[in-house]
Amino acid sequence: MTAFARPERNLPRHLLVRLADGALWLVALLHVLLAACLVVALVFVSKADATEVECGGANVLTALAKSDPTKLAALEAEAAAVPNSKGIFWKIEKDGVPPSWLLGTMHVTDPRVLALPLEAPAAFEAASTVIVESDEIIDEKKSAAAILMRPDLTMLPDNKTIADFLKPGEREQLEAGLKARGIPLTLVSRMKPWMIASFVALPACEMTRKAAGASFLDKKIAEDAVSQGKTLKGLETLVEQLAAMDSLPTELHLRALIETLALGKTIDDVFATMTDLYLAGDTGMIMPMMKAVSDKSAEDFGYADFEQRIIVDRNKTMATRAAPILKDGGAFMAVGALHLPGKEGLLELLRAQGFTVTRAN
């Protein structure tokens, strides 16, 4: 099944143009930062009933196939040129030790994502060590402490509020957008724009499930590892993730936040597209789709800075810290799928360290 197989509603061209701006950047954020995902659960602790919550949403690439097939073909060609652009489950080998495994994840609670590729459960059961981005995610109190201990990374300085940075009319837009998600502006007004974005860039279904205590994929893997007596290792701290996000310009965060609010429920379509691509194993297509659905250049919104700080730099950290663990074999590693493809992706970095890495699904 490809990412374009299911019937979807058409989206107008002007909407597709808007989707390639700040909204897509913010959605990418939710898929590469565990800290951003945890913020939702930590702030909204109501534990509401999330039984049978469905996200819905339409695949924007289906609409693009009808409105601009030439552009879609160009995106597919760009994705095909990305090293390791297909597959979310990989085998890692080195002479003399048992194989290890690497799963690319989405930081979501979608049951289809939680189901794992067919080959993954047996590999997980056989592993003695499980590696995740941050082992702090299994302990909400520890996670909250890590975030609260660094208010300089999450809160605006000098008693400022988000209103101090907004243009006329944007406060009403922000307030209405948050209210639609059940979030009073007063609750988050002193948070930095990227923190507020953690709520805005999630579809309502994910907000509801996370607030109800549902574990996203990485957290579930970590919890299963501990419950089964496996050794759990983390590659980053949550503070390191927060610092990476905070290193990007405030203007970038604020613009992305405002543009995302303007999309309303269309954020469901963006999530649906990313989920379809993930389930189809088309990880190399995700970033080209985000950057090139419109006629705007990637530089116009600062994607290069985002990719460097949030993806590439962290890839290097993960590869360096994972290597000593992987050298003994028998490990199951799970990190965000956007860290896998590309010349500077985690797979190529592991190969450069002497590991043999082959697609396993």
CSV table of C-alpha atoms in Angstrom, one decimal:
chain,number,residue,atom,x,y,z
A,1,MET,CA,0.0,0.0,0.0
A,2,THR,CA,1.4,3.4,-0.9
A,3,ALA,CA,0.9,6.6,0.9
A,4,PHE,CA,-1.6,7.7,-1.8
A,5,ALA,CA,-3.8,4.6,-1.8
A,6,ARG,CA,-6.8,5.7,0.3
A,7,PRO,CA,-9.5,8.1,-1.1
A,8,GLU,CA,-9.2,11.6,0.2
A,9,ARG,CA,-11.0,14.9,-0.2
A,10,ASN,CA,-9.4,17.5,-2.5
A,11,LEU,CA,-7.6,20.5,-1.0
A,12,PRO,CA,-7.5,23.9,-2.9
A,13,ARG,CA,-4.1,25.0,-4.3
A,14,HIS,CA,-3.9,28.1,-2.1
A,15,LEU,CA,-4.2,25.8,1.0
A,16,LEU,CA,-1.4,23.6,-0.2
A,17,VAL,CA,0.8,26.7,-0.5
A,18,ARG,CA,0.1,27.7,3.1
A,19,LEU,CA,0.7,24.1,4.3
A,20,ALA,CA,4.4,24.4,3.2
A,21,ASP,CA,5.1,27.3,5.5
A,22,GLY,CA,5.3,27.4,9.3
A,23,ALA,CA,2.7,24.7,9.8
A,24,LEU,CA,4.7,22.0,8.3
A,25,TRP,CA,7.8,23.0,10.2
A,26,LEU,CA,5.9,22.8,13.4
A,27,VAL,CA,4.4,19.4,12.6
A,28,ALA,CA,8.0,18.2,11.9
A,29,LEU,CA,9.0,19.4,15.3
A,30,LEU,CA,6.5,17.1,17.0
A,31,HIS,CA,8.0,14.2,15.2
A,32,VAL,CA,11.6,14.8,16.2
A,33,LEU,CA,11.4,16.1,19.7
A,34,LEU,CA,10.3,13.9,22.6
A,35,ALA,CA,10.3,17.0,24.9
A,36,ALA,CA,7.7,18.7,22.8
A,37,CYS,CA,5.4,15.6,23.0
A,38,LEU,CA,5.8,15.3,26.7
A,39,VAL,CA,4.9,18.9,27.3
A,40,VAL,CA,1.3,18.1,26.3
A,41,ALA,CA,1.0,15.3,28.8
A,42,LEU,CA,2.7,17.2,31.6
A,43,VAL,CA,0.6,20.3,31.2
A,44,PHE,CA,-2.7,18.7,30.6
A,45,VAL,CA,-3.0,16.1,33.3
A,46,SER,CA,-6.8,15.8,33.3
A,47,LYS,CA,-6.6,12.2,32.2
A,48,ALA,CA,-9.7,12.6,30.0
A,49,ASP,CA,-11.4,9.7,28.4
A,50,ALA,CA,-9.6,9.0,25.1
A,51,THR,CA,-11.5,5.8,24.1
A,52,GLU,CA,-11.7,5.3,20.4
A,53,VAL,CA,-10.4,8.8,19.5
A,54,GLU,CA,-9.8,9.0,15.7
A,55,CYS,CA,-7.8,11.7,14.0
A,56,GLY,CA,-9.2,11.8,10.5
A,57,GLY,CA,-7.6,14.2,8.1
A,58,ALA,CA,-6.8,14.0,4.4
A,59,ASN,CA,-3.6,13.1,2.6
A,60,VAL,CA,-2.4,16.4,1.0
A,61,LEU,CA,-0.3,14.5,-1.6
A,62,THR,CA,-3.4,12.9,-3.0
A,63,ALA,CA,-4.7,16.4,-3.8
A,64,LEU,CA,-1.4,17.4,-5.2
A,65,ALA,CA,-1.5,14.3,-7.5
A,66,LYS,CA,-4.6,15.8,-9.0
A,67,SER,CA,-3.7,19.5,-9.0
A,68,ASP,CA,0.0,19.3,-9.9
A,69,PRO,CA,1.2,15.8,-10.9
A,70,THR,CA,4.4,17.2,-12.3
A,71,LYS,CA,5.3,18.7,-8.9
A,72,LEU,CA,4.4,15.5,-7.2
A,73,ALA,CA,6.7,13.6,-9.6
A,74,ALA,CA,9.5,16.0,-8.7
A,75,LEU,CA,9.0,15.4,-5.0
A,76,GLU,CA,9.0,11.7,-5.5
A,77,ALA,CA,12.3,12.0,-7.5
A,78,GLU,CA,13.8,14.1,-4.8
A,79,ALA,CA,12.8,11.6,-2.1
A,80,ALA,CA,14.2,8.7,-4.2
A,81,ALA,CA,17.5,10.4,-4.3
A,82,VAL,CA,17.8,10.6,-0.5
A,83,PRO,CA,19.9,7.7,0.8
A,84,ASN,CA,17.9,5.2,2.9
A,85,SER,CA,14.7,6.9,2.0
A,86,LYS,CA,12.6,3.7,2.3
A,87,GLY,CA,12.1,1.6,5.4
A,88,ILE,CA,11.6,2.2,9.1
A,89,PHE,CA,13.2,-1.0,10.5
A,90,TRP,CA,16.9,-1.8,10.0
A,91,LYS,CA,19.3,-4.5,11.0
A,92,ILE,CA,22.7,-3.4,12.5
A,93,GLU,CA,25.6,-5.9,12.4
A,94,LYS,CA,29.2,-6.2,13.4
A,95,ASP,CA,31.4,-9.2,13.2
A,96,GLY,CA,31.5,-11.4,16.3
A,97,VAL,CA,28.4,-10.1,18.1
A,98,PRO,CA,24.6,-10.7,17.8
A,99,PRO,CA,22.8,-8.3,15.5
A,100,SER,CA,21.1,-5.1,16.8
A,101,TRP,CA,18.0,-3.4,15.3
A,102,LEU,CA,16.9,0.1,14.7
A,103,LEU,CA,13.3,1.3,14.5
A,104,GLY,CA,12.4,4.7,13.2
A,105,THR,CA,9.5,6.0,15.2
A,106,MET,CA,6.7,8.6,15.2
A,107,HIS,CA,6.2,10.2,18.6
A,108,VAL,CA,2.4,9.6,18.4
A,109,THR,CA,-0.2,7.5,20.1
A,110,ASP,CA,-1.9,6.3,16.8
A,111,PRO,CA,-2.7,2.6,17.2
A,112,ARG,CA,-1.5,1.9,13.7
A,113,VAL,CA,1.9,3.3,14.6
A,114,LEU,CA,2.0,1.5,18.0
A,115,ALA,CA,1.5,-1.9,16.2
A,116,LEU,CA,5.1,-1.9,14.9
A,117,PRO,CA,6.4,-3.5,11.7
A,118,LEU,CA,5.9,-7.3,11.5
A,119,GLU,CA,9.6,-8.0,12.0
A,120,ALA,CA,10.0,-5.7,15.0
A,121,PRO,CA,8.3,-7.6,18.0
A,122,ALA,CA,10.6,-10.6,17.7
A,123,ALA,CA,13.7,-8.4,17.6
A,124,PHE,CA,12.5,-6.5,20.6
A,125,GLU,CA,11.9,-9.7,22.6
A,126,ALA,CA,15.4,-11.0,21.8
A,127,ALA,CA,17.1,-7.8,22.7
A,128,SER,CA,18.8,-7.4,26.1
A,129,THR,CA,19.2,-3.6,25.8
A,130,VAL,CA,16.8,-1.1,24.5
A,131,ILE,CA,18.0,2.3,23.3
A,132,VAL,CA,15.7,5.4,23.0
A,133,GLU,CA,16.3,9.0,22.5
A,134,SER,CA,15.8,9.8,26.2
A,135,ASP,CA,15.2,7.4,29.0
A,136,GLU,CA,13.6,10.2,31.0
A,137,ILE,CA,10.3,9.7,29.2
A,138,ILE,CA,9.3,6.7,31.3
A,139,ASP,CA,9.1,8.9,34.5
A,140,GLU,CA,6.7,11.8,34.2
A,141,LYS,CA,7.9,13.4,37.4
A,142,LYS,CA,11.5,13.2,36.2
A,143,SER,CA,10.4,14.6,32.9
A,144,ALA,CA,8.6,17.5,34.5
A,145,ALA,CA,11.5,18.2,36.8
A,146,ALA,CA,13.9,18.3,33.8
A,147,ILE,CA,11.7,20.8,32.0
A,148,LEU,CA,10.9,22.9,35.1
A,149,MET,CA,14.5,23.1,36.2
A,150,ARG,CA,15.3,25.1,33.0
A,151,PRO,CA,12.8,27.9,32.8
A,152,ASP,CA,15.2,29.9,30.6
A,153,LEU,CA,14.6,27.3,27.9
A,154,THR,CA,10.8,27.3,28.1
A,155,MET,CA,9.6,30.6,29.5
A,156,LEU,CA,9.8,34.1,28.3
A,157,PRO,CA,12.3,36.3,30.2
A,158,ASP,CA,11.7,39.5,32.2
A,159,ASN,CA,8.1,38.7,33.0
A,160,LYS,CA,7.2,39.1,29.3
A,161,THR,CA,4.2,37.4,27.8
A,162,ILE,CA,3.5,36.2,24.3
A,163,ALA,CA,1.3,39.3,23.9
A,164,ASP,CA,4.4,41.4,24.0
A,165,PHE,CA,5.5,39.9,20.7
A,166,LEU,CA,2.3,39.8,18.8
A,167,LYS,CA,1.1,42.1,16.0
A,168,PRO,CA,-2.4,43.7,16.1
A,169,GLY,CA,-5.0,41.0,15.7
A,170,GLU,CA,-2.7,38.1,16.4
A,171,ARG,CA,-3.7,37.9,20.1
A,172,GLU,CA,-7.3,37.3,19.2
A,173,GLN,CA,-6.2,34.6,16.7
A,174,LEU,CA,-3.9,33.0,19.2
A,175,GLU,CA,-6.6,33.1,21.9
A,176,ALA,CA,-9.2,31.6,19.6
A,177,GLY,CA,-7.0,28.9,18.3
A,178,LEU,CA,-6.0,27.8,21.8
A,179,LYS,CA,-9.6,28.0,23.1
A,180,ALA,CA,-10.6,25.6,20.3
A,181,ARG,CA,-8.2,23.1,21.8
A,182,GLY,CA,-9.5,23.8,25.3
A,183,ILE,CA,-6.4,25.7,26.4
A,184,PRO,CA,-6.8,29.1,28.0
A,185,LEU,CA,-4.3,31.7,26.9
A,186,THR,CA,-3.6,32.7,30.5
A,187,LEU,CA,-2.3,29.2,31.1
A,188,VAL,CA,0.5,29.4,28.5
A,189,SER,CA,1.0,33.1,28.0
A,190,ARG,CA,4.5,33.2,29.5
A,191,MET,CA,5.7,30.2,27.6
A,192,LYS,CA,8.0,30.6,24.7
A,193,PRO,CA,6.3,30.3,21.3
A,194,TRP,CA,7.7,26.9,20.6
A,195,MET,CA,6.2,25.6,23.8
A,196,ILE,CA,2.8,26.9,22.9
A,197,ALA,CA,3.3,25.4,19.4
A,198,SER,CA,3.6,22.0,21.1
A,199,PHE,CA,-0.2,22.2,21.7
A,200,VAL,CA,-1.2,24.0,18.5
A,201,ALA,CA,0.7,21.7,16.1
A,202,LEU,CA,-1.0,18.6,17.5
A,203,PRO,CA,-4.4,17.5,16.1
A,204,ALA,CA,-7.1,17.3,18.7
A,205,CYS,CA,-7.0,13.5,18.8
A,206,GLU,CA,-3.4,13.4,19.8
A,207,MET,CA,-4.0,16.1,22.4
A,208,THR,CA,-6.8,14.1,23.9
A,209,ARG,CA,-5.0,10.7,23.9
A,210,LYS,CA,-1.8,12.2,25.4
A,211,ALA,CA,-3.7,14.1,28.1
A,212,ALA,CA,-5.6,10.8,28.9
A,213,GLY,CA,-2.2,9.2,29.6
A,214,ALA,CA,-1.8,7.2,26.4
A,215,SER,CA,1.9,6.4,25.6
A,216,PHE,CA,3.3,7.5,22.3
A,217,LEU,CA,5.4,4.9,20.5
A,218,ASP,CA,8.8,5.7,22.0
A,219,LYS,CA,7.4,5.9,25.5
A,220,LYS,CA,5.6,2.6,25.1
A,221,ILE,CA,8.8,0.9,23.9
A,222,ALA,CA,10.7,2.3,26.9
A,223,GLU,CA,8.0,1.2,29.3
A,224,ASP,CA,7.9,-2.3,27.8
A,225,ALA,CA,11.7,-2.6,28.1
A,226,VAL,CA,11.6,-1.8,31.8
A,227,SER,CA,8.6,-4.1,32.5
A,228,GLN,CA,10.5,-7.0,30.8
A,229,GLY,CA,13.7,-6.4,32.8
A,230,LYS,CA,15.7,-5.1,29.8
A,231,THR,CA,18.5,-2.5,30.2
A,232,LEU,CA,17.2,0.9,29.0
A,233,LYS,CA,19.6,3.4,27.6
A,234,GLY,CA,19.0,7.0,26.6
A,235,LEU,CA,21.0,8.9,23.9
A,236,GLU,CA,20.0,12.5,25.0
A,237,THR,CA,18.5,14.3,27.9
A,238,LEU,CA,15.3,16.3,27.6
A,239,VAL,CA,17.2,19.4,28.5
A,240,GLU,CA,19.5,18.9,25.5
A,241,GLN,CA,16.4,18.6,23.3
A,242,LEU,CA,14.9,21.8,24.8
A,243,ALA,CA,18.2,23.6,24.2
A,244,ALA,CA,18.2,22.6,20.6
A,245,MET,CA,14.7,24.0,20.1
A,246,ASP,CA,15.5,27.1,22.0
A,247,SER,CA,18.6,27.8,19.9
A,248,LEU,CA,16.3,28.6,16.9
A,249,PRO,CA,15.2,32.3,16.5
A,250,THR,CA,12.2,33.4,18.4
A,251,GLU,CA,10.9,35.1,15.3
A,252,LEU,CA,10.9,31.7,13.5
A,253,HIS,CA,8.9,30.1,16.3
A,254,LEU,CA,6.4,32.9,16.5
A,255,ARG,CA,5.8,33.1,12.8
A,256,ALA,CA,5.3,29.3,12.7
A,257,LEU,CA,2.9,29.5,15.6
A,258,ILE,CA,0.7,32.1,14.0
A,259,GLU,CA,0.6,30.5,10.6
A,260,THR,CA,-0.3,27.1,12.1
A,261,LEU,CA,-3.2,28.6,14.0
A,262,ALA,CA,-4.6,29.9,10.8
A,263,LEU,CA,-4.8,26.4,9.4
A,264,GLY,CA,-7.3,25.2,12.1
A,265,LYS,CA,-8.4,21.6,11.5
A,266,THR,CA,-6.1,21.4,8.4
A,267,ILE,CA,-3.4,20.4,10.8
A,268,ASP,CA,-5.2,17.0,10.8
A,269,ASP,CA,-4.4,16.7,7.1
A,270,VAL,CA,-0.7,17.4,7.7
A,271,PHE,CA,-0.6,14.7,10.3
A,272,ALA,CA,-2.5,12.3,8.2
A,273,THR,CA,0.0,12.8,5.3
A,274,MET,CA,3.0,12.2,7.6
A,275,THR,CA,1.4,9.1,9.1
A,276,ASP,CA,0.6,7.7,5.7
A,277,LEU,CA,4.1,8.2,4.6
A,278,TYR,CA,5.5,6.7,7.8
A,279,LEU,CA,3.3,3.6,7.6
A,280,ALA,CA,4.3,3.2,3.9
A,281,GLY,CA,7.9,3.4,4.9
A,282,ASP,CA,8.5,6.5,2.8
A,283,THR,CA,10.5,8.4,5.3
A,284,GLY,CA,12.6,10.1,2.7
A,285,MET,CA,9.5,11.8,1.3
A,286,ILE,CA,8.5,13.5,4.5
A,287,MET,CA,10.9,16.5,4.5
A,288,PRO,CA,10.7,17.1,0.7
A,289,MET,CA,6.9,17.2,1.1
A,290,MET,CA,7.2,19.7,3.9
A,291,LYS,CA,9.6,22.0,2.1
A,292,ALA,CA,8.4,21.8,-1.5
A,293,VAL,CA,4.6,21.5,-1.6
A,294,SER,CA,4.5,25.3,-2.3
A,295,ASP,CA,6.5,27.5,-4.6
A,296,LYS,CA,8.4,29.0,-1.6
A,297,SER,CA,12.0,28.1,-1.1
A,298,ALA,CA,13.1,26.2,1.9
A,299,GLU,CA,15.3,29.2,2.9
A,300,ASP,CA,12.2,31.4,3.0
A,301,PHE,CA,11.2,29.9,6.3
A,302,GLY,CA,14.5,28.9,7.8
A,303,TYR,CA,14.2,25.1,7.2
A,304,ALA,CA,18.0,24.9,6.9
A,305,ASP,CA,18.4,26.0,10.5
A,306,PHE,CA,15.7,23.7,11.6
A,307,GLU,CA,17.3,20.7,9.9
A,308,GLN,CA,20.8,21.5,11.1
A,309,ARG,CA,19.9,22.0,14.8
A,310,ILE,CA,17.0,19.6,15.3
A,311,ILE,CA,17.9,16.8,13.0
A,312,VAL,CA,21.5,16.8,11.7
A,313,ASP,CA,23.3,17.9,14.9
A,314,ARG,CA,21.3,15.5,16.9
A,315,ASN,CA,22.0,12.7,14.5
A,316,LYS,CA,25.7,13.1,15.1
A,317,THR,CA,25.2,13.0,18.9
A,318,MET,CA,23.0,9.9,18.7
A,319,ALA,CA,25.4,8.0,16.5
A,320,THR,CA,28.3,8.8,18.7
A,321,ARG,CA,26.5,7.8,21.9
A,322,ALA,CA,24.9,4.7,20.4
A,323,ALA,CA,28.1,3.2,19.0
A,324,PRO,CA,29.5,1.9,22.3
A,325,ILE,CA,26.2,0.2,23.1
A,326,LEU,CA,25.7,-1.3,19.7
A,327,LYS,CA,29.3,-2.7,19.6
A,328,ASP,CA,28.2,-5.4,22.0
A,329,GLY,CA,25.2,-6.4,19.9
A,330,GLY,CA,21.8,-7.5,21.0
A,331,ALA,CA,20.2,-4.1,21.2
A,332,PHE,CA,16.9,-2.7,20.0
A,333,MET,CA,17.2,1.0,19.2
A,334,ALA,CA,14.2,3.3,18.6
A,335,VAL,CA,14.5,7.0,17.5
A,336,GLY,CA,12.4,9.3,15.4
A,337,ALA,CA,12.1,8.2,11.8
A,338,LEU,CA,13.3,11.6,10.5
A,339,HIS,CA,16.7,10.9,11.9
A,340,LEU,CA,17.2,7.9,9.6
A,341,PRO,CA,17.4,9.0,6.0
A,342,GLY,CA,19.9,11.2,4.3
A,343,LYS,CA,23.7,11.5,3.8
A,344,GLU,CA,23.9,12.8,7.4
A,345,GLY,CA,21.2,10.5,8.7
A,346,LEU,CA,21.8,8.1,11.5
A,347,LEU,CA,22.0,5.1,9.2
A,348,GLU,CA,24.9,6.5,7.2
A,349,LEU,CA,26.6,7.7,10.4
A,350,LEU,CA,26.5,4.2,11.8
A,351,ARG,CA,27.9,2.8,8.6
A,352,ALA,CA,30.8,5.3,8.9
A,353,GLN,CA,31.5,3.8,12.3
A,354,GLY,CA,32.0,0.3,10.9
A,355,PHE,CA,28.5,-1.2,11.3
A,356,THR,CA,26.7,-3.0,8.5
A,357,VAL,CA,23.2,-1.6,8.2
A,358,THR,CA,20.6,-3.2,6.0
A,359,ARG,CA,16.8,-2.7,5.7
A,360,ALA,CA,14.8,-5.3,7.6
A,361,ASN,CA,11.3,-4.6,6.5
